[in-house]
Amino acid sequence: NFKIAEADWGGIEYGADTPGDNQLNVVAGSYPMKRAGGKNYACEGLDDVTFSFDYVENENLILKVVAKAVPAEGISGTLPVLYINVYTDATHAALENEIISRDLAHKNYFTEAEYWLDLNGCEWMAAEGAQSIGSAEAPFPLQIKARGNWTRIGFSKKPFKLKLDSKQKLLGLTKSKHFALIAHADDDKGYLKNFTGFNLGKRIGLPWTPAAQPVEVVINGNYRGLYFLTESIRVEEKRVNITELDDLANDPALCSGGYLVELDNYDEDNQIRMEEKTCVGGYTDMLRVTFDTPEEYSELQLRFITDQFTAMNDAVGDCSDVLWSYLDLDDAARYYIVEEIISHVEAYHGSTYLFRNRGEGQKWHFSPLWDCGNAFNGPSDDFFYNHAPYGSTWIASMRANERFNDKVRETWLWFMQNSFNGLYDDIDAYVSHLEEAAKADRRRWEHEPAPDGGLPVCDNTDMQG
């Protein structure tokens, strides 16, 4: 027997004489549950709750609490809804609400979690091939953790990294186990910074640019607002399509690739560092090359990467065309044009990726685009790198190289005449899809305190503006 008590309606007792599953639905609220001689349980903030009780051989009662697949309080009802429950342990007896704390700052995985995705009648996304996945009664396993740097510690609305138990094609994105939930808590341009940058990257023909879909998120029954389910940067066939190299590889025949690295703005352990060289003077920063894939380098791999980036850095400092024997000129021009169009003052300073495939004579490619969070923060009448507060690795010197400038001019003319048109239509359609969810997001976060030293979540209710 168990009893749900301390409710205005006086509580309910419910029991069973034989083993089996018994369910009792209750109205919205917080209902402590006490089992005779046992522990008190509380379910805070759940909008509609199902208590599921399983009798096991030792006659201990196991309680599992799940949020039902019904609209949580606050959602707009215009977009798919991703439901996530995070538990304290493998019994799934209690929810772990640290995951929704505004002070969550660590990057450790919460390993006891589950999810389901409700398309929620979103016709435009269904037309793109999106489908519901799982249900409250049949969720899928999940691992989840906070991601990002400043956006992770500076805002109550956190970005997350998702690791699914099995590959899924979520909302029409490429099938994978790895996705990011981007919060865009700092985007004051109608959630259009990443959308515009990624759209331009696809249009200009960069090797691979992540795709993203808007989704409303409910975690532990708590509405978390409008997020953007985004393809994570991974070495995979449908993402960064290069030969994957193992950690700590020592075979010289393999160590030319493939590599995925990030030009970083933080010191990390898995990183090589050298002073950035310049041929135009001005501010320079430390060149930080962080290992992404593989994550651990053998001495042979470390020497290869160090030699490659030393040679490119020297060529940049000499304004030499030797650079183009290491760096793909076409993709360097395409990548630069996108960052310049969106006036991205943090480009080439963190979240700037390059990859190199295996083989003699293979080159490094600027790609994929990632994190356009400081887009549209530069001037419209000057080049962004002249106004980058933290510096922009290499690009000012690259713009002093005539071969690079010739390729930029050629690519710019081709792009504006062939592939730019239609961008504004894409933006208008996107805004129309997000308008109601943007209002719901504002209602959710308008009065939420920011973490100490942090900032409030941006207001995007005026999407047309």
Short mmCIF file of C-alpha atoms in Angstrom, two decimals:
data_model
loop_
_atom_site.label_atom_id
_atom_site.label_comp_id
_atom_site.label_asym_id
_atom_site.label_seq_id
_atom_site.Cartn_x
_atom_site.Cartn_y
_atom_site.Cartn_z
CA ASN A 1 0.00 0.00 0.00
CA PHE A 2 1.11 3.57 -0.62
CA LYS A 3 -0.37 6.94 0.07
CA ILE A 4 -0.14 10.27 -1.74
CA ALA A 5 -0.87 12.85 0.93
CA GLU A 6 -0.65 16.55 1.79
CA ALA A 7 -2.80 17.54 -1.17
CA ASP A 8 -5.74 19.89 -0.94
CA TRP A 9 -8.08 17.07 -1.88
CA GLY A 10 -7.02 15.02 1.15
CA GLY A 11 -4.84 12.37 -0.40
CA ILE A 12 -5.44 8.98 -1.95
CA GLU A 13 -4.55 5.50 -0.80
CA TYR A 14 -3.92 2.87 -3.44
CA GLY A 15 -2.87 -0.74 -3.11
CA ALA A 16 -2.51 -4.11 -4.77
CA ASP A 17 -2.66 -7.63 -3.45
CA THR A 18 -0.62 -9.20 -6.24
CA PRO A 19 2.64 -8.27 -7.99
CA GLY A 20 2.31 -6.12 -11.08
CA ASP A 21 2.36 -2.57 -12.37
CA ASN A 22 -0.14 -0.11 -10.91
CA GLN A 23 -0.45 3.50 -12.04
CA LEU A 24 -2.14 6.52 -10.53
CA ASN A 25 -2.35 9.87 -12.31
CA VAL A 26 -2.45 13.01 -10.18
CA VAL A 27 -3.03 16.65 -10.95
CA ALA A 28 -0.19 19.16 -11.27
CA GLY A 29 1.67 19.94 -8.10
CA SER A 30 4.24 18.70 -5.62
CA TYR A 31 3.21 15.48 -3.86
CA PRO A 32 5.40 13.86 -1.22
CA MET A 33 4.94 10.09 -1.22
CA LYS A 34 5.61 8.01 1.89
CA ARG A 35 5.82 4.22 2.04
CA ALA A 36 5.29 2.67 5.46
CA GLY A 37 8.65 2.33 7.18
CA GLY A 38 10.30 3.82 4.13
CA LYS A 39 11.58 7.08 2.71
CA ASN A 40 9.79 10.28 1.72
CA TYR A 41 9.86 11.15 -1.98
CA ALA A 42 9.00 14.51 -3.52
CA CYS A 43 8.30 15.34 -7.15
CA GLU A 44 8.89 19.04 -7.61
CA GLY A 45 7.79 21.02 -10.62
CA LEU A 46 6.18 18.25 -12.63
CA ASP A 47 3.13 19.33 -14.57
CA ASP A 48 1.44 15.95 -14.92
CA VAL A 49 2.97 12.95 -13.26
CA THR A 50 2.62 9.22 -13.52
CA PHE A 51 3.76 7.22 -10.48
CA SER A 52 4.68 3.71 -11.64
CA PHE A 53 5.13 1.03 -8.97
CA ASP A 54 6.89 -2.29 -9.58
CA TYR A 55 6.95 -5.14 -7.05
CA VAL A 56 10.21 -7.08 -7.12
CA GLU A 57 11.25 -10.37 -5.60
CA ASN A 58 12.46 -8.99 -2.28
CA GLU A 59 9.11 -7.16 -1.90
CA ASN A 60 10.79 -3.73 -1.92
CA LEU A 61 8.72 -1.18 -3.78
CA ILE A 62 10.49 0.58 -6.65
CA LEU A 63 9.12 3.97 -7.63
CA LYS A 64 9.66 5.46 -11.07
CA VAL A 65 8.45 8.98 -11.86
CA VAL A 66 8.04 10.10 -15.46
CA ALA A 67 6.55 13.21 -16.97
CA LYS A 68 3.72 12.27 -19.30
CA ALA A 69 3.85 13.21 -22.97
CA VAL A 70 1.38 16.02 -22.51
CA PRO A 71 2.14 19.70 -22.98
CA ALA A 72 4.18 20.99 -20.06
CA GLU A 73 3.20 24.33 -18.63
CA GLY A 74 4.68 27.13 -20.73
CA ILE A 75 5.38 25.54 -24.11
CA SER A 76 4.15 27.33 -27.21
CA GLY A 77 2.73 24.22 -28.87
CA THR A 78 4.19 25.29 -32.23
CA LEU A 79 7.39 23.20 -32.27
CA PRO A 80 8.48 19.66 -31.42
CA VAL A 81 9.11 18.99 -27.74
CA LEU A 82 12.14 17.08 -26.45
CA TYR A 83 11.43 15.51 -23.05
CA ILE A 84 14.39 14.52 -20.88
CA ASN A 85 14.35 12.94 -17.43
CA VAL A 86 17.54 12.71 -15.37
CA TYR A 87 17.73 10.41 -12.35
CA THR A 88 19.97 10.14 -9.32
CA ASP A 89 20.85 6.48 -9.90
CA ALA A 90 20.08 3.35 -11.88
CA THR A 91 16.87 2.62 -9.98
CA HIS A 92 15.29 5.75 -11.49
CA ALA A 93 13.58 6.21 -8.15
CA ALA A 94 14.25 9.95 -7.89
CA LEU A 95 14.88 12.83 -10.28
CA GLU A 96 18.27 14.56 -10.29
CA ASN A 97 17.44 18.26 -10.40
CA GLU A 98 21.05 19.45 -10.39
CA ILE A 99 20.73 19.26 -14.18
CA ILE A 100 18.33 22.25 -14.10
CA SER A 101 20.21 24.29 -11.48
CA ARG A 102 21.17 27.79 -12.59
CA ASP A 103 24.55 27.17 -10.91
CA LEU A 104 25.34 24.03 -12.91
CA ALA A 105 28.88 24.59 -14.17
CA HIS A 106 30.64 21.22 -14.39
CA LYS A 107 30.96 19.19 -17.58
CA ASN A 108 30.39 15.75 -16.09
CA TYR A 109 27.89 13.45 -17.76
CA PHE A 110 24.65 12.57 -16.00
CA THR A 111 24.52 8.95 -17.07
CA GLU A 112 21.11 7.90 -15.75
CA ALA A 113 18.76 9.70 -18.12
CA GLU A 114 16.16 9.05 -20.78
CA TYR A 115 14.43 11.01 -23.53
CA TRP A 116 11.60 11.00 -26.01
CA LEU A 117 10.81 13.41 -28.81
CA ASP A 118 7.26 14.47 -29.60
CA LEU A 119 6.82 16.07 -33.03
CA ASN A 120 3.80 17.79 -31.50
CA GLY A 121 1.94 18.23 -34.78
CA CYS A 122 4.67 20.43 -36.31
CA GLU A 123 3.67 20.14 -39.98
CA TRP A 124 6.55 22.05 -41.57
CA MET A 125 9.10 19.84 -39.85
CA ALA A 126 7.14 16.68 -40.67
CA ALA A 127 7.34 17.76 -44.32
CA GLU A 128 11.14 17.72 -43.94
CA GLY A 129 11.01 14.10 -42.75
CA ALA A 130 11.06 14.60 -38.98
CA GLN A 131 9.28 12.05 -36.79
CA SER A 132 8.44 11.49 -33.13
CA ILE A 133 10.84 9.13 -31.35
CA GLY A 134 9.98 7.13 -28.25
CA SER A 135 7.33 8.06 -25.71
CA ALA A 136 6.85 8.60 -21.99
CA GLU A 137 5.98 4.92 -21.71
CA ALA A 138 8.91 3.81 -23.89
CA PRO A 139 11.75 6.34 -23.62
CA PHE A 140 15.30 5.84 -24.88
CA PRO A 141 18.48 5.90 -22.76
CA LEU A 142 20.54 9.07 -22.77
CA GLN A 143 23.61 10.70 -21.26
CA ILE A 144 23.59 14.48 -20.87
CA LYS A 145 26.00 17.13 -19.64
CA ALA A 146 26.45 20.89 -19.70
CA ARG A 147 28.60 22.16 -22.57
CA GLY A 148 30.18 25.45 -23.63
CA ASN A 149 32.35 27.85 -21.67
CA TRP A 150 30.91 31.29 -20.89
CA THR A 151 27.43 30.24 -21.99
CA ARG A 152 27.59 27.37 -19.50
CA ILE A 153 28.52 29.44 -16.43
CA GLY A 154 27.09 32.84 -17.35
CA PHE A 155 23.41 32.05 -17.94
CA SER A 156 20.64 30.18 -16.14
CA LYS A 157 19.55 28.67 -19.43
CA LYS A 158 22.31 26.12 -20.06
CA PRO A 159 23.51 24.51 -23.29
CA PHE A 160 23.82 20.72 -23.21
CA LYS A 161 25.62 17.91 -24.97
CA LEU A 162 23.60 14.75 -25.64
CA LYS A 163 24.98 11.25 -26.09
CA LEU A 164 22.30 8.79 -27.15
CA ASP A 165 22.46 5.08 -26.46
CA SER A 166 21.93 4.32 -30.15
CA LYS A 167 22.11 6.35 -33.35
CA GLN A 168 18.98 8.31 -34.19
CA LYS A 169 17.92 10.67 -36.97
CA LEU A 170 16.53 13.40 -34.71
CA LEU A 171 14.28 15.94 -36.46
CA GLY A 172 15.74 15.06 -39.85
CA LEU A 173 19.36 15.69 -38.80
CA THR A 174 22.10 13.23 -39.75
CA LYS A 175 21.84 9.93 -37.90
CA SER A 176 24.22 9.86 -34.95
CA LYS A 177 24.54 9.36 -31.20
CA HIS A 178 25.93 12.87 -30.72
CA PHE A 179 23.98 16.12 -30.66
CA ALA A 180 24.11 19.48 -28.91
CA LEU A 181 21.26 21.47 -27.41
CA ILE A 182 22.28 25.08 -28.03
CA ALA A 183 20.47 27.55 -25.76
CA HIS A 184 21.36 30.83 -27.54
CA ALA A 185 20.81 32.56 -24.21
CA ASP A 186 23.18 35.30 -25.42
CA ASP A 187 21.67 35.74 -28.91
CA ASP A 188 19.94 39.12 -29.05
CA LYS A 189 19.39 38.94 -32.83
CA GLY A 190 16.30 36.76 -32.94
CA TYR A 191 18.19 33.46 -32.65
CA LEU A 192 19.58 34.21 -36.11
CA LYS A 193 23.33 34.29 -35.50
CA ASN A 194 24.05 30.58 -35.91
CA PHE A 195 21.21 30.13 -38.37
CA THR A 196 22.58 32.78 -40.72
CA GLY A 197 26.19 31.70 -40.42
CA PHE A 198 25.37 28.03 -40.97
CA ASN A 199 23.03 28.87 -43.86
CA LEU A 200 25.80 30.86 -45.56
CA GLY A 201 28.28 28.01 -44.95
CA LYS A 202 26.00 25.56 -46.74
CA ARG A 203 25.30 27.99 -49.57
CA ILE A 204 28.96 28.81 -50.19
CA GLY A 205 29.91 25.13 -50.27
CA LEU A 206 32.10 24.53 -47.25
CA PRO A 207 32.86 20.79 -46.89
CA TRP A 208 30.36 20.26 -44.05
CA THR A 209 28.33 22.67 -41.98
CA PRO A 210 26.24 21.52 -39.00
CA ALA A 211 22.46 21.58 -39.34
CA ALA A 212 20.12 22.56 -36.51
CA GLN A 213 16.41 22.40 -35.77
CA PRO A 214 14.41 24.42 -33.22
CA VAL A 215 12.83 22.43 -30.40
CA GLU A 216 11.24 23.19 -27.06
CA VAL A 217 12.82 21.33 -24.16
CA VAL A 218 11.34 19.91 -20.96
CA ILE A 219 13.76 18.47 -18.38
CA ASN A 220 12.44 16.65 -15.32
CA GLY A 221 9.02 18.09 -16.12
CA ASN A 222 10.43 21.64 -16.07
CA TYR A 223 9.97 23.72 -19.24
CA ARG A 224 13.39 25.01 -20.29
CA GLY A 225 12.41 27.10 -23.30
CA LEU A 226 13.43 27.24 -26.95
CA TYR A 227 16.59 25.35 -27.89
CA PHE A 228 18.33 24.41 -31.12
CA LEU A 229 19.06 20.72 -31.59
CA THR A 230 22.35 20.80 -33.47
CA GLU A 231 24.61 18.26 -35.14
CA SER A 232 27.78 17.98 -33.04
CA ILE A 233 31.14 18.24 -34.76
CA ARG A 234 32.22 14.64 -35.25
CA VAL A 235 34.42 12.62 -37.57
CA GLU A 236 31.62 10.64 -39.21
CA GLU A 237 30.64 9.85 -42.80
CA LYS A 238 27.79 12.39 -42.84
CA ARG A 239 29.69 15.02 -40.86
CA VAL A 240 33.47 15.62 -41.03
CA ASN A 241 34.08 12.90 -43.59
CA ILE A 242 37.74 12.00 -43.13
CA THR A 243 39.56 8.82 -42.20
CA GLU A 244 39.40 8.52 -38.43
CA LEU A 245 42.77 8.12 -36.75
CA ASP A 246 43.11 6.27 -33.46
CA ASP A 247 44.53 7.79 -30.31
CA LEU A 248 48.25 7.28 -29.75
CA ALA A 249 48.92 5.94 -33.25
CA ASN A 250 52.60 5.16 -33.95
CA ASP A 251 52.51 3.86 -37.53
CA PRO A 252 54.20 6.48 -39.78
CA ALA A 253 51.99 5.31 -42.67
CA LEU A 254 48.89 6.45 -40.76
CA CYS A 255 49.99 9.57 -38.93
CA SER A 256 49.35 12.04 -41.74
CA GLY A 257 45.62 12.02 -40.93
CA GLY A 258 42.87 12.36 -40.42
CA TYR A 259 42.92 15.14 -37.86
CA LEU A 260 40.29 17.52 -36.56
CA VAL A 261 41.64 20.38 -34.45
CA GLU A 262 40.34 23.61 -32.96
CA LEU A 263 42.04 27.00 -32.84
CA ASP A 264 41.20 27.60 -29.21
CA ASN A 265 40.97 30.58 -26.86
CA TYR A 266 41.64 28.58 -23.69
CA ASP A 267 44.71 26.71 -22.51
CA GLU A 268 43.99 22.98 -22.50
CA ASP A 269 46.04 19.89 -21.69
CA ASN A 270 45.54 18.26 -25.11
CA GLN A 271 46.99 21.19 -27.04
CA ILE A 272 50.10 22.60 -28.69
CA ARG A 273 50.90 26.29 -28.25
CA MET A 274 53.13 28.71 -30.09
CA GLU A 275 53.29 32.48 -30.52
CA GLU A 276 51.13 33.64 -33.42
CA LYS A 277 53.22 35.25 -36.17
CA THR A 278 52.12 38.23 -38.23
CA CYS A 279 53.25 40.12 -41.31
CA VAL A 280 51.06 43.18 -40.64
CA GLY A 281 51.83 43.98 -37.00
CA GLY A 282 49.19 44.71 -34.41
CA TYR A 283 47.87 42.47 -31.67
CA THR A 284 48.82 38.80 -31.72
CA ASP A 285 47.74 36.01 -29.42
CA MET A 286 48.99 32.58 -28.50
CA LEU A 287 48.22 30.07 -31.25
CA ARG A 288 46.47 27.22 -29.40
CA VAL A 289 45.82 24.07 -31.41
CA THR A 290 43.53 21.78 -29.40
CA PHE A 291 43.19 18.11 -30.34
CA ASP A 292 39.63 17.08 -31.12
CA THR A 293 39.96 13.83 -33.09
CA PRO A 294 42.02 11.95 -32.12
CA GLU A 295 42.02 13.20 -28.54
CA GLU A 296 45.38 11.76 -27.48
CA TYR A 297 48.53 12.07 -29.58
CA SER A 298 51.55 9.79 -29.65
CA GLU A 299 54.95 11.45 -29.94
CA LEU A 300 54.80 10.81 -33.68
CA GLN A 301 51.38 12.47 -34.02
CA LEU A 302 52.43 15.37 -31.83
CA ARG A 303 55.53 15.95 -33.95
CA PHE A 304 53.50 15.83 -37.17
CA ILE A 305 50.93 18.40 -35.96
CA THR A 306 53.61 20.63 -34.46
CA ASP A 307 55.61 20.60 -37.71
CA GLN A 308 52.50 21.32 -39.80
CA PHE A 309 51.33 24.29 -37.73
CA THR A 310 54.85 25.65 -37.28
CA ALA A 311 55.25 25.69 -41.08
CA MET A 312 51.87 27.40 -41.58
CA ASN A 313 52.55 29.91 -38.81
CA ASP A 314 55.95 30.77 -40.35
CA ALA A 315 54.34 31.22 -43.78
CA VAL A 316 51.69 33.52 -42.30
CA GLY A 317 54.42 35.57 -40.64
CA ASP A 318 56.28 35.89 -43.94
CA CYS A 319 53.11 36.56 -46.00
CA SER A 320 54.35 33.65 -48.10
CA ASP A 321 52.50 31.56 -50.66
CA VAL A 322 54.13 28.53 -49.02
CA LEU A 323 51.01 28.63 -46.82
CA TRP A 324 48.90 27.25 -49.67
CA SER A 325 50.98 24.10 -49.89
CA TYR A 326 49.60 23.30 -46.41
CA LEU A 327 46.23 25.09 -46.32
CA ASP A 328 43.39 24.67 -48.83
CA LEU A 329 42.98 28.04 -50.54
CA ASP A 330 39.37 27.57 -51.72
CA ASP A 331 38.01 26.69 -48.28
CA ALA A 332 40.09 29.39 -46.60
CA ALA A 333 38.42 31.98 -48.86
CA ARG A 334 34.92 30.54 -48.41
CA TYR A 335 35.27 30.38 -44.64
CA TYR A 336 36.54 33.96 -44.46
CA ILE A 337 33.72 35.34 -46.62
CA VAL A 338 31.07 33.83 -44.34
CA GLU A 339 32.72 35.24 -41.21
CA GLU A 340 33.05 38.65 -42.87
CA ILE A 341 29.42 38.78 -44.06
CA ILE A 342 28.20 38.11 -40.52
CA SER A 343 30.88 40.41 -39.02
CA HIS A 344 31.84 37.77 -36.50
CA VAL A 345 34.34 39.45 -34.17
CA GLU A 346 35.28 36.20 -32.41
CA ALA A 347 36.04 34.31 -35.62
CA TYR A 348 39.53 32.76 -35.73
CA HIS A 349 39.63 32.99 -31.94
CA GLY A 350 38.14 29.86 -30.42
CA SER A 351 35.58 27.52 -31.97
CA THR A 352 37.53 27.68 -35.25
CA TYR A 353 38.02 24.19 -36.66
CA LEU A 354 40.37 22.76 -39.27
CA PHE A 355 40.62 19.22 -40.57
CA ARG A 356 43.13 17.26 -42.62
CA ASN A 357 42.56 13.90 -44.25
CA ARG A 358 45.15 11.14 -44.45
CA GLY A 359 47.68 11.07 -47.26
CA GLU A 360 50.74 12.73 -48.68
CA GLY A 361 49.94 16.19 -50.01
CA GLN A 362 46.60 16.49 -48.20
CA LYS A 363 45.83 20.00 -46.97
CA TRP A 364 44.17 21.59 -43.96
CA HIS A 365 40.65 22.93 -44.49
CA PHE A 366 38.97 25.74 -42.57
CA SER A 367 35.76 23.90 -41.66
CA PRO A 368 33.31 23.27 -40.10
CA LEU A 369 31.76 26.52 -38.97
CA TRP A 370 30.78 26.57 -35.30
CA ASP A 371 29.52 29.00 -32.68
CA CYS A 372 28.59 32.26 -34.40
CA GLY A 373 27.67 33.70 -30.99
CA ASN A 374 29.47 37.00 -31.59
CA ALA A 375 28.16 37.50 -35.13
CA PHE A 376 26.77 40.91 -36.11
CA ASN A 377 28.81 42.55 -33.34
CA GLY A 378 31.30 44.17 -35.68
CA PRO A 379 30.95 47.26 -37.89
CA SER A 380 29.29 47.24 -41.30
CA ASP A 381 31.84 49.61 -42.80
CA ASP A 382 35.12 47.86 -41.97
CA PHE A 383 36.61 44.38 -41.79
CA PHE A 384 35.69 42.50 -38.62
CA TYR A 385 39.28 41.55 -37.72
CA ASN A 386 40.15 45.24 -37.25
CA HIS A 387 37.63 45.29 -34.38
CA ALA A 388 38.12 41.87 -32.79
CA PRO A 389 38.57 42.42 -29.04
CA TYR A 390 40.56 39.21 -28.52
CA GLY A 391 42.44 39.05 -31.79
CA SER A 392 41.79 36.86 -34.83
CA THR A 393 44.44 34.24 -35.47
CA TRP A 394 46.20 34.59 -38.85
CA ILE A 395 43.38 36.25 -40.81
CA ALA A 396 44.75 39.82 -40.82
CA SER A 397 48.05 38.52 -42.22
CA MET A 398 46.27 36.24 -44.70
CA ARG A 399 44.46 39.34 -46.02
CA ALA A 400 47.87 40.79 -46.88
CA ASN A 401 48.54 37.85 -49.20
CA GLU A 402 47.59 38.67 -52.80
CA ARG A 403 46.90 35.09 -53.82
CA PHE A 404 44.39 34.81 -50.98
CA ASN A 405 42.78 38.15 -51.86
CA ASP A 406 42.46 37.14 -55.52
CA LYS A 407 40.67 33.96 -54.45
CA VAL A 408 38.43 35.94 -52.06
CA ARG A 409 37.40 38.35 -54.87
CA GLU A 410 36.76 35.50 -57.30
CA THR A 411 34.75 33.51 -54.75
CA TRP A 412 32.79 36.59 -53.63
CA LEU A 413 31.64 37.42 -57.17
CA TRP A 414 30.64 33.80 -57.85
CA PHE A 415 28.80 33.51 -54.54
CA MET A 416 26.81 36.74 -54.78
CA GLN A 417 25.78 36.00 -58.34
CA ASN A 418 24.85 32.34 -57.82
CA SER A 419 24.16 31.27 -54.25
CA PHE A 420 23.35 34.21 -51.97
CA ASN A 421 19.84 34.86 -53.27
CA GLY A 422 17.22 33.14 -51.15
CA LEU A 423 18.93 33.76 -47.81
CA TYR A 424 16.41 36.42 -46.79
CA ASP A 425 13.51 34.13 -47.68
CA ASP A 426 15.05 31.45 -45.47
CA ILE A 427 15.32 33.95 -42.62
CA ASP A 428 11.69 35.07 -43.02
CA ALA A 429 10.45 31.45 -42.94
CA TYR A 430 12.60 30.65 -39.92
CA VAL A 431 11.35 33.69 -38.01
CA SER A 432 7.74 32.71 -38.68
CA HIS A 433 8.40 29.24 -37.24
CA LEU A 434 10.01 30.63 -34.07
CA GLU A 435 7.82 33.61 -33.16
CA GLU A 436 5.51 31.91 -30.66
CA ALA A 437 8.27 29.79 -29.12
CA ALA A 438 10.39 32.92 -28.68
CA LYS A 439 7.57 34.45 -26.64
CA ALA A 440 7.25 31.27 -24.58
CA ASP A 441 10.99 31.27 -23.96
CA ARG A 442 10.81 34.86 -22.71
CA ARG A 443 7.96 34.02 -20.34
CA ARG A 444 10.09 31.19 -18.97
CA TRP A 445 13.28 33.18 -18.39
CA GLU A 446 12.15 36.79 -17.91
CA HIS A 447 12.22 36.67 -14.11
CA GLU A 448 14.82 33.92 -13.63
CA PRO A 449 17.87 35.17 -11.68
CA ALA A 450 21.20 34.89 -13.45
CA PRO A 451 24.10 32.98 -11.86
CA ASP A 452 26.49 35.10 -9.80
CA GLY A 453 28.48 37.23 -12.22
CA GLY A 454 26.28 36.14 -15.11
CA LEU A 455 23.77 37.80 -17.40
CA PRO A 456 20.02 37.52 -17.99
CA VAL A 457 18.74 35.43 -20.89
CA CYS A 458 18.21 37.61 -23.98
CA ASP A 459 14.73 38.74 -24.98
CA ASN A 460 13.77 37.74 -28.53
CA THR A 461 10.03 38.34 -28.40
CA ASP A 462 10.30 40.93 -31.17
CA MET A 463 11.41 38.49 -33.84
CA GLN A 464 10.41 40.76 -36.71
CA GLY A 465 12.48 43.57 -35.24
#
